[in-house]
Short mmCIF file of C-alpha atoms and ligand atoms in Angstrom, two decimals:
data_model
loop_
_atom_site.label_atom_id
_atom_site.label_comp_id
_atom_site.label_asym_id
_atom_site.label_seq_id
_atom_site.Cartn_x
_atom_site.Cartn_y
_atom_site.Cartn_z
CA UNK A 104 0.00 0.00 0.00
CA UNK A 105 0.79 3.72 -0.69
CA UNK A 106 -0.58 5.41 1.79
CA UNK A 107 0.52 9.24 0.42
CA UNK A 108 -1.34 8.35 -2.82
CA UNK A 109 -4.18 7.17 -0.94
CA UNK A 110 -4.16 10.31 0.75
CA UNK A 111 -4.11 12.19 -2.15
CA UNK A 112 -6.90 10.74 -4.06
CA UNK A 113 -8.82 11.03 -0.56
CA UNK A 114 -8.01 14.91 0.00
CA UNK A 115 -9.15 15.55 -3.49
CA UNK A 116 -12.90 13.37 -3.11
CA UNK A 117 -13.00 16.02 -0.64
CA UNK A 118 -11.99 18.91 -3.09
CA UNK A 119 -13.33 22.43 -1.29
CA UNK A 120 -16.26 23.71 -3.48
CA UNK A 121 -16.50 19.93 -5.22
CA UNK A 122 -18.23 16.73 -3.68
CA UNK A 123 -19.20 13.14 -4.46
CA UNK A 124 -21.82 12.05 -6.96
CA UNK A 125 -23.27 8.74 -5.73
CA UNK A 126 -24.56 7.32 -9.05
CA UNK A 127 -24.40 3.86 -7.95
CA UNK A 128 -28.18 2.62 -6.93
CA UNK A 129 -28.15 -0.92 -7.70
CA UNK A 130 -30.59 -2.13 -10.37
CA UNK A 131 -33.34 -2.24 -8.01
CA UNK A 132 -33.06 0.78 -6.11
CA UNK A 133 -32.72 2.41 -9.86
CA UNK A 134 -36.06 0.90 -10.62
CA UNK A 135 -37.42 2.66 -8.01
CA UNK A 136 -36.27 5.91 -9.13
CA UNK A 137 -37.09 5.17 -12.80
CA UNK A 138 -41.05 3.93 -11.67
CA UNK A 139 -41.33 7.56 -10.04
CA UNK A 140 -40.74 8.81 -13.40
CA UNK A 141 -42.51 6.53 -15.51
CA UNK A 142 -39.15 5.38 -17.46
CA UNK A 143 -38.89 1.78 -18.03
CA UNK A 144 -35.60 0.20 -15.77
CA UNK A 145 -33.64 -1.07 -19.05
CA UNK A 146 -30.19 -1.02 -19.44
CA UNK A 147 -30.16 1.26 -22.37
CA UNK A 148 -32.18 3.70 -20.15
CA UNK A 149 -29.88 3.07 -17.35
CA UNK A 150 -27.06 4.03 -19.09
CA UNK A 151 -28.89 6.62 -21.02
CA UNK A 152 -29.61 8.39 -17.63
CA UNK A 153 -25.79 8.35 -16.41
CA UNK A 154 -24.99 9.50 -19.39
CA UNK A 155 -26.55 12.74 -19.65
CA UNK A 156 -25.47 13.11 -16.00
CA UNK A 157 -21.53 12.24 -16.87
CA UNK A 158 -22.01 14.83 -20.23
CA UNK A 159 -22.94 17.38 -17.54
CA UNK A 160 -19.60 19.29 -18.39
CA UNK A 161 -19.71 22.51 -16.03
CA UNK A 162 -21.19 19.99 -13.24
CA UNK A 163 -18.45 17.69 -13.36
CA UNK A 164 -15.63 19.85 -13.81
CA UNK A 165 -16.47 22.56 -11.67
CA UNK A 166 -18.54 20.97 -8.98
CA UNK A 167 -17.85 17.34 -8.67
CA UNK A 168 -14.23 15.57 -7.14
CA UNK A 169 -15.93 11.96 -8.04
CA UNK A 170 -18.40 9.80 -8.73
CA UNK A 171 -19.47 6.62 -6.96
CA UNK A 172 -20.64 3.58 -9.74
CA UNK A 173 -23.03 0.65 -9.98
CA UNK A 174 -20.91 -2.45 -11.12
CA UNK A 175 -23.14 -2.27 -14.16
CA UNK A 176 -22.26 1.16 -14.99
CA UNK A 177 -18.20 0.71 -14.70
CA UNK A 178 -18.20 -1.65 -17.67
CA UNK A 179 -20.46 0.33 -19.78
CA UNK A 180 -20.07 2.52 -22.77
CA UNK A 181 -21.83 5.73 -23.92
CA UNK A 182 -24.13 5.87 -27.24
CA UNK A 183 -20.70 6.64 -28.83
CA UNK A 184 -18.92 3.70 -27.89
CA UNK A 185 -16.51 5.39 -25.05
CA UNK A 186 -16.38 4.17 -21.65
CA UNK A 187 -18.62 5.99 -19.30
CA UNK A 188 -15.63 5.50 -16.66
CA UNK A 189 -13.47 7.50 -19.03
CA UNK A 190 -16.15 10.55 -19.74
CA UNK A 191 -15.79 10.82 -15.89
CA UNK A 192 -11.88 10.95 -16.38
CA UNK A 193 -12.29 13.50 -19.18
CA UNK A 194 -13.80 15.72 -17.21
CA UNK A 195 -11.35 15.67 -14.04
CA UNK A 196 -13.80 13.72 -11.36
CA UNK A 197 -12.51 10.46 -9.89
CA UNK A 198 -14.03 6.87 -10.90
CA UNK A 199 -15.33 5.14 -7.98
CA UNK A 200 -17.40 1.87 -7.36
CA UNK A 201 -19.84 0.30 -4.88
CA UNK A 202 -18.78 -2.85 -3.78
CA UNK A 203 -21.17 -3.88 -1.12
CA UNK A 204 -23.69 -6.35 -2.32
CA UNK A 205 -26.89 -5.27 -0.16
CA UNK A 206 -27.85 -6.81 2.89
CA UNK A 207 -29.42 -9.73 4.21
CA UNK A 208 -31.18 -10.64 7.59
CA UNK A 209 -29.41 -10.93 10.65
CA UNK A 210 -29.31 -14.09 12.83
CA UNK A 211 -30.69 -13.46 16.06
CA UNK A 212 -31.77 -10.17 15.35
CA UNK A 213 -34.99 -9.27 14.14
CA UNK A 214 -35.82 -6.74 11.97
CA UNK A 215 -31.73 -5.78 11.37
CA UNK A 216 -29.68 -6.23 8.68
CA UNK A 217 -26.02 -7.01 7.75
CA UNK A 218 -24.32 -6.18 5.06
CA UNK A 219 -22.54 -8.58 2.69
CA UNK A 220 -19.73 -8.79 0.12
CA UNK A 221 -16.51 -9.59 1.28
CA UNK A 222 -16.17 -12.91 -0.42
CA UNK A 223 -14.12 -12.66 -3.74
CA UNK A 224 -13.57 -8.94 -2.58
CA UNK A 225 -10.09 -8.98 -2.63
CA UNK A 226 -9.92 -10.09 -6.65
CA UNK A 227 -12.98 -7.64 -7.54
CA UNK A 228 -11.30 -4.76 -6.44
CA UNK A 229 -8.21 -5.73 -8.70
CA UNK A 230 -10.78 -5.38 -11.66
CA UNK A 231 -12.19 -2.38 -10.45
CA UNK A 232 -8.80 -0.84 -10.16
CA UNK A 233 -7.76 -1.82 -13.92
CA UNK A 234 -10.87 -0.38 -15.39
CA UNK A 235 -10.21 2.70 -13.31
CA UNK A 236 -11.74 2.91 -10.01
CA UNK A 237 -9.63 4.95 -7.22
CA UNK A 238 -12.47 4.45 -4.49
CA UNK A 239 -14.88 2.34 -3.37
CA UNK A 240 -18.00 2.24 -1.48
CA UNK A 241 -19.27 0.32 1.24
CA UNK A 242 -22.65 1.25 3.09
CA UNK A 243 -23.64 -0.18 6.49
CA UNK A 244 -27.74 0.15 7.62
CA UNK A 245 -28.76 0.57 10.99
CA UNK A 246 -32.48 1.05 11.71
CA UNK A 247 -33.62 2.75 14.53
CA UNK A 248 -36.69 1.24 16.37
CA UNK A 249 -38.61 -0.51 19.53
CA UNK A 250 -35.01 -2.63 20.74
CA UNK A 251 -33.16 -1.72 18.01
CA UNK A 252 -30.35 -1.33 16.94
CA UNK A 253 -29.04 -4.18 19.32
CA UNK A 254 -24.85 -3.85 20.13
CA UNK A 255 -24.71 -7.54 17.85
CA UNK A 256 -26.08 -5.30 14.45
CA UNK A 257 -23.37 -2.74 15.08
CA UNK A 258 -20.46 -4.59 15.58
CA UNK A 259 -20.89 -7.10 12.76
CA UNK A 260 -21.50 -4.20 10.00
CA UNK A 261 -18.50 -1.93 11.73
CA UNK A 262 -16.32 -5.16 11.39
CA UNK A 263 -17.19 -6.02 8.01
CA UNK A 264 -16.25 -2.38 7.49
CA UNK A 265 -13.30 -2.88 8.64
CA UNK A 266 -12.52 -5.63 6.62
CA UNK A 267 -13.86 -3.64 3.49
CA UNK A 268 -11.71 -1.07 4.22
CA UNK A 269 -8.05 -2.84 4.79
CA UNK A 270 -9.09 -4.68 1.69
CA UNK A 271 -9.30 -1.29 -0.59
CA UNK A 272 -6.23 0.13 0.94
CA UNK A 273 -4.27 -3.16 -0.11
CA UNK A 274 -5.76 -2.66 -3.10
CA UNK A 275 -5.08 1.08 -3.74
CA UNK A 276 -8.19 1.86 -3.58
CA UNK A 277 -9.86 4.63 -1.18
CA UNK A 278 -12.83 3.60 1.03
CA UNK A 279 -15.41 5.31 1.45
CA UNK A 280 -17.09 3.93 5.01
CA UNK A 281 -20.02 4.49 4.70
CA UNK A 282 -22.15 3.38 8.42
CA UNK A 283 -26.01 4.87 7.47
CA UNK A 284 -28.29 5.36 10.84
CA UNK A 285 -31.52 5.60 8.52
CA UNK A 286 -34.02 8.47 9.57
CA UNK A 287 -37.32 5.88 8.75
CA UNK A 288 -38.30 6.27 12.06
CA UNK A 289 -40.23 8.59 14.35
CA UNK A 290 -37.29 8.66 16.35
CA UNK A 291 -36.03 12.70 17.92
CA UNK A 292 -32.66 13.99 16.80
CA UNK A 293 -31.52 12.99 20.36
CA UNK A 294 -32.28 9.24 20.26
CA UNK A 295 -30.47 9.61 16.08
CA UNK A 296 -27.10 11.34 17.69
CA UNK A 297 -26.96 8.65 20.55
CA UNK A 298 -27.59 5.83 18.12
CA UNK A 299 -24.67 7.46 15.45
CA UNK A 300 -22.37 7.71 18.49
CA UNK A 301 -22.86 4.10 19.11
CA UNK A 302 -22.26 3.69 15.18
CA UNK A 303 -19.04 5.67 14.76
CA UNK A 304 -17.33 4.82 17.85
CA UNK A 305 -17.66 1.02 17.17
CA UNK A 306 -16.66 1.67 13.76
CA UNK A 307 -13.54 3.28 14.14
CA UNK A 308 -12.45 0.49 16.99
CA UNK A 309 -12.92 -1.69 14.41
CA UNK A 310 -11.13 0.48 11.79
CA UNK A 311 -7.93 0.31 14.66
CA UNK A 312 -7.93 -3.23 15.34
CA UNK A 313 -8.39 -4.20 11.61
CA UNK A 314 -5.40 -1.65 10.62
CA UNK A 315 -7.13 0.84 8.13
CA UNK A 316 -5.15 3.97 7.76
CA UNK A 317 -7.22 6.66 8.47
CA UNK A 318 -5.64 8.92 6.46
CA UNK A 319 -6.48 7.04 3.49
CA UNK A 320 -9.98 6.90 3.88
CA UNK A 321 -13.55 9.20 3.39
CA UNK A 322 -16.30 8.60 6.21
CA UNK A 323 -19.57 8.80 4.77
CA UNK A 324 -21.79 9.10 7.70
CA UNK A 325 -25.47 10.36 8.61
CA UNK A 326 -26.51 13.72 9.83
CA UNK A 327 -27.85 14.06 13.22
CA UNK A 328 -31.29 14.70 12.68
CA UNK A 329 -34.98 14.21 13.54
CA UNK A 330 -36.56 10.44 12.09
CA UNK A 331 -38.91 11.79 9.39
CA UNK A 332 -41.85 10.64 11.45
CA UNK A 333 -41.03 12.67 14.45
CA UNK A 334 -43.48 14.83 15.36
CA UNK A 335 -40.80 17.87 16.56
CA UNK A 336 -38.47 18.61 13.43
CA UNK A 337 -34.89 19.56 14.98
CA UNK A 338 -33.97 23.01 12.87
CA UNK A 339 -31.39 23.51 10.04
CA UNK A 340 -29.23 25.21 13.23
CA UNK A 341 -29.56 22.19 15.45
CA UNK A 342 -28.48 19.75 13.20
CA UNK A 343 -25.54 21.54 11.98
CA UNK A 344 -24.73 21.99 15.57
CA UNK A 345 -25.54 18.36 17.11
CA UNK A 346 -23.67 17.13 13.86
CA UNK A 347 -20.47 18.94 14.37
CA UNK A 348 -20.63 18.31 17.85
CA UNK A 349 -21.10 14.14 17.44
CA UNK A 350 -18.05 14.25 14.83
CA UNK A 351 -15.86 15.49 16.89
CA UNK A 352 -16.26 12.99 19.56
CA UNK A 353 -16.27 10.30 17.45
CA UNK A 354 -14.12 11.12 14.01
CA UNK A 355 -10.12 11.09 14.67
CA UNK A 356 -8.53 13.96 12.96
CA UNK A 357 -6.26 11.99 10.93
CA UNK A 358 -9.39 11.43 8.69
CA UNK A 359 -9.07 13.79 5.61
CA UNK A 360 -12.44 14.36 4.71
CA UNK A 361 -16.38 13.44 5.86
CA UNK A 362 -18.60 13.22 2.62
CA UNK A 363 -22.30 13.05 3.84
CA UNK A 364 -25.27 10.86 2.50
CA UNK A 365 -28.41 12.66 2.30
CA UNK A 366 -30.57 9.72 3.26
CA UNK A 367 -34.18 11.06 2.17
CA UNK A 368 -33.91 14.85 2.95
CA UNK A 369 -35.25 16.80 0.58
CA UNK A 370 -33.01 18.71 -2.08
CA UNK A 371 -32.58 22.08 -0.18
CA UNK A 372 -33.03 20.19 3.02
CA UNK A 373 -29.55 18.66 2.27
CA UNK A 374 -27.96 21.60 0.95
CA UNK A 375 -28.66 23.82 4.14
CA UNK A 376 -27.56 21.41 6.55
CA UNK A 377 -24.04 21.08 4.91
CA UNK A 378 -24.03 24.75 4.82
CA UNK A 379 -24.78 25.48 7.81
CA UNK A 380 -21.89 22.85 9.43
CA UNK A 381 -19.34 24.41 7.03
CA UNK A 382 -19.88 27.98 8.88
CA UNK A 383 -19.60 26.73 12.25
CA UNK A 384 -15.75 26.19 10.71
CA UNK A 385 -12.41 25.49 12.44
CA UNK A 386 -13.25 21.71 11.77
CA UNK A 387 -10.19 19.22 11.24
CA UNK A 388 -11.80 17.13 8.27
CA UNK A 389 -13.20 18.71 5.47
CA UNK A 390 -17.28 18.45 5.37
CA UNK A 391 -18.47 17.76 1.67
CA UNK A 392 -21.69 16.29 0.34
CA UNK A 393 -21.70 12.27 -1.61
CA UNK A 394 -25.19 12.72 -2.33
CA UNK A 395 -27.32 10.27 -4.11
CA UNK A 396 -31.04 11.51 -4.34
CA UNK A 397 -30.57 15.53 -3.32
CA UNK A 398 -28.31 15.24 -6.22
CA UNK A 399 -30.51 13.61 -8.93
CA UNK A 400 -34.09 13.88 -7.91
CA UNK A 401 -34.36 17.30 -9.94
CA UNK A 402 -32.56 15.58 -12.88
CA UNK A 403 -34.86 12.81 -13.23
CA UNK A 404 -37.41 14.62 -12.80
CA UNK A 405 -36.83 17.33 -15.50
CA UNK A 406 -35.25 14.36 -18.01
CA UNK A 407 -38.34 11.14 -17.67
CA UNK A 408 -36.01 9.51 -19.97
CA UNK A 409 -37.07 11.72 -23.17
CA UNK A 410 -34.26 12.66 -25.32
CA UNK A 411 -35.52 16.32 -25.92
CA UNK A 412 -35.38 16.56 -22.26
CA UNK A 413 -31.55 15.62 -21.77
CA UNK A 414 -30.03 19.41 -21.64
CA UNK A 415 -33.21 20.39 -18.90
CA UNK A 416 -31.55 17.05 -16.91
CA UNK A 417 -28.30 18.63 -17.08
CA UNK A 418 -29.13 21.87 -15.91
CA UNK A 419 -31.24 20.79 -13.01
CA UNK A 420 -28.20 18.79 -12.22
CA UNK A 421 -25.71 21.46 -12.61
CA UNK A 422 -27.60 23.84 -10.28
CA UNK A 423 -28.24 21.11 -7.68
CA UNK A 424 -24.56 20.49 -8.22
CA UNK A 425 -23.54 24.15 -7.63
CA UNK A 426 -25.90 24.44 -4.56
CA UNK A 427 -23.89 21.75 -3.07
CA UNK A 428 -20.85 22.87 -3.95
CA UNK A 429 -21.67 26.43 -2.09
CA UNK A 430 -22.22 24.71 0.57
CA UNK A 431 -19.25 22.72 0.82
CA UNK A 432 -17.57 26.48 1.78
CA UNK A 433 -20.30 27.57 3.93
CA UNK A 434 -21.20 29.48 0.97
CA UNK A 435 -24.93 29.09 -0.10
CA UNK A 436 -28.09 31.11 0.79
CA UNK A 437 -31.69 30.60 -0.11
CA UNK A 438 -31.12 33.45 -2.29
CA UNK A 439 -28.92 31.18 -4.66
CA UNK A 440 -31.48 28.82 -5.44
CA UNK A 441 -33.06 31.12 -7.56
CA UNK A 442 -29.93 32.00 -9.36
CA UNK A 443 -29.87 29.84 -12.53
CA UNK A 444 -26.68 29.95 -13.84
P1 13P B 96 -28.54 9.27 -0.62
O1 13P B 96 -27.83 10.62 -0.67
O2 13P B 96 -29.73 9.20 -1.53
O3 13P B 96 -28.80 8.82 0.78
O4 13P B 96 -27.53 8.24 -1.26
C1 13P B 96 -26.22 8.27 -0.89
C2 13P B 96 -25.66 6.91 -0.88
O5 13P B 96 -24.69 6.64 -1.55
C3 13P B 96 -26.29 5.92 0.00
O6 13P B 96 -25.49 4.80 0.08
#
């Protein structure tokens, strides 16, 4: 392992005024997505869709450090034969690929989940790497509920983690750990930030006793914030706050950079939350966005897999893209939402 190159391509996933596409919804989460629209869940539309994003020149160039892939997507081609891995090259963003393959149920443990993948990871990275990869993805669930999550669910996913994560970084390859405390519930943003701490602190004990370098790795965790069904909504300024306040009790500063999901907020939702963390300031990671629906929600929307509709995708993705980006410096305001560039 080279752990200065692995800190490079880490500090620049975490690019100030850039962030982290997450493109990489597995076929059925894509359906999903695709359903909402009314756009058929074919390859060809698949690929279509990523396309138009990838084309997205001032997006990608200006706004985003790298993009996360589906392993259908990393072997695929545009409409014009090139690889859709190298129109992400072209335009300066980093390759990277999800490697997790979903979760199944966990024994003993109703109603939790564990994810799997680590069998044959070792020589699947090796591909990945050849076609281009220079991070990968690995995303953990924990559910918040009645019992749960029990102290069994959270150290099996931080372990396997772990083992993700020493596996990229003999690979060359950056990991993203990604440890998701879902906001399903009608949980309050106090119950979410003891749950995370939980998360994170097991995580990164398993990080240390598997070995992962921490400064050649991105943390992609949750926000601190109210379960969607909870009846008392913590404010943009609470979050921010609770969230800084959790990461630096749990997150060592060695880590270069914290990319966050946005786990069902809405667009702007997303967008003020990583503002407002970014003006709090004097932080010793770098806070970015690795957004997968506050990201592309707008873009499917305005594409719905017509052809005429492709530069309308791209613009609703630029300006989602640019939001983000503001906000990656602390530098956004409502105001700039109704800026089109
Ligand atoms: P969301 O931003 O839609 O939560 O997706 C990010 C991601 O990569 C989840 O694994």
């Amino acid at each position: 392992m080279n752990l200065a190159d692995l800190n490079k391509v880490a500090l620049a996933m975490v690019t100030p005024g850039k962030g982290i596409l997450a493109a990489d919804e597995s076929s059925g989460t894509i359906k999903k997505r695709f359903d909402a629209i009314k756009v058929e869940s074919t390859e060809e539309n698949r690929r279509d869709y990523r396309e138009m994003l990838f084309r997205s020149t001032e997006a990608m160039s200006k706004y985003v450090s790298g993009v996360i892939l589906y392993d259908e997507t990393i072997w695929q081609n545009a409409k014009d034969g090139t690889p859709l891995v190298k129109l992400i090259e072209q335009s300066g963003a980093i390759p990277g690929i999800k490697v997790d393959e979903g979760t199944q149920a966990l024994p003993q443990c109703p109603g939790e989940l564990v994810t799997i993948g680590l069998d044959k990871l070792a020589e699947r990275l090796k591909k990945y790497y050849e076609r281009g990869a220079r991070f990968a993805k690995w995303r953990a669930v924990i559910d918040i509920g009645s019992g749960i999550p029990t102290q069994t669910a959270i150290h099996v996913n931080a372990h396997a983690l772990a083992r993700y994560a020493a596996l990229c970084q003999a690979a060359q390859i950056v990991p993203i750990v990604e440890p998701e405390v879902l906001m399903d519930g009608d949980h309050d943003i106090e119950r979410c930030y003891d749950v995370t701490q939980r998360v994170l602190n097991k995580t990164f004990q398993e990080l240390r006793v598997q070995r992962v370098e921490l400064e050649g790795m991105v943390l992609k965790p949750n926000m601190a914030i109210s379960g969607k069904k909870c009846g008392k909504q913590a404010s943009v300024e609470e979050v921010a706050e609770k969230t800084v306040r959790l990461l630096k009790a749990c997150v060592p500063a060695a880590v270069p950079g914290i990319a966050f999901l946005s786990g069902g907020q809405s667009d702007e939702e997303a967008t003020a939350h990583l503002n407002a963390m970014n003006r709090i300031g004097g932080l010793p990671w770098r806070l970015t966005f690795s957004y997968g629906r506050a990201l592309q929600a707008a873009p499917q929307k305005a594409w719905s897999g017509k052809a005429e509709n492709v530069a309308a995708g791209q613009r609703a993705f630029t300006h989602r893209a640019r939001m983000n980006a503001l906000a990656s410096k602390g530098e956004w305001d409502t105001g700039q939402e109704k800026k089109v560039a």
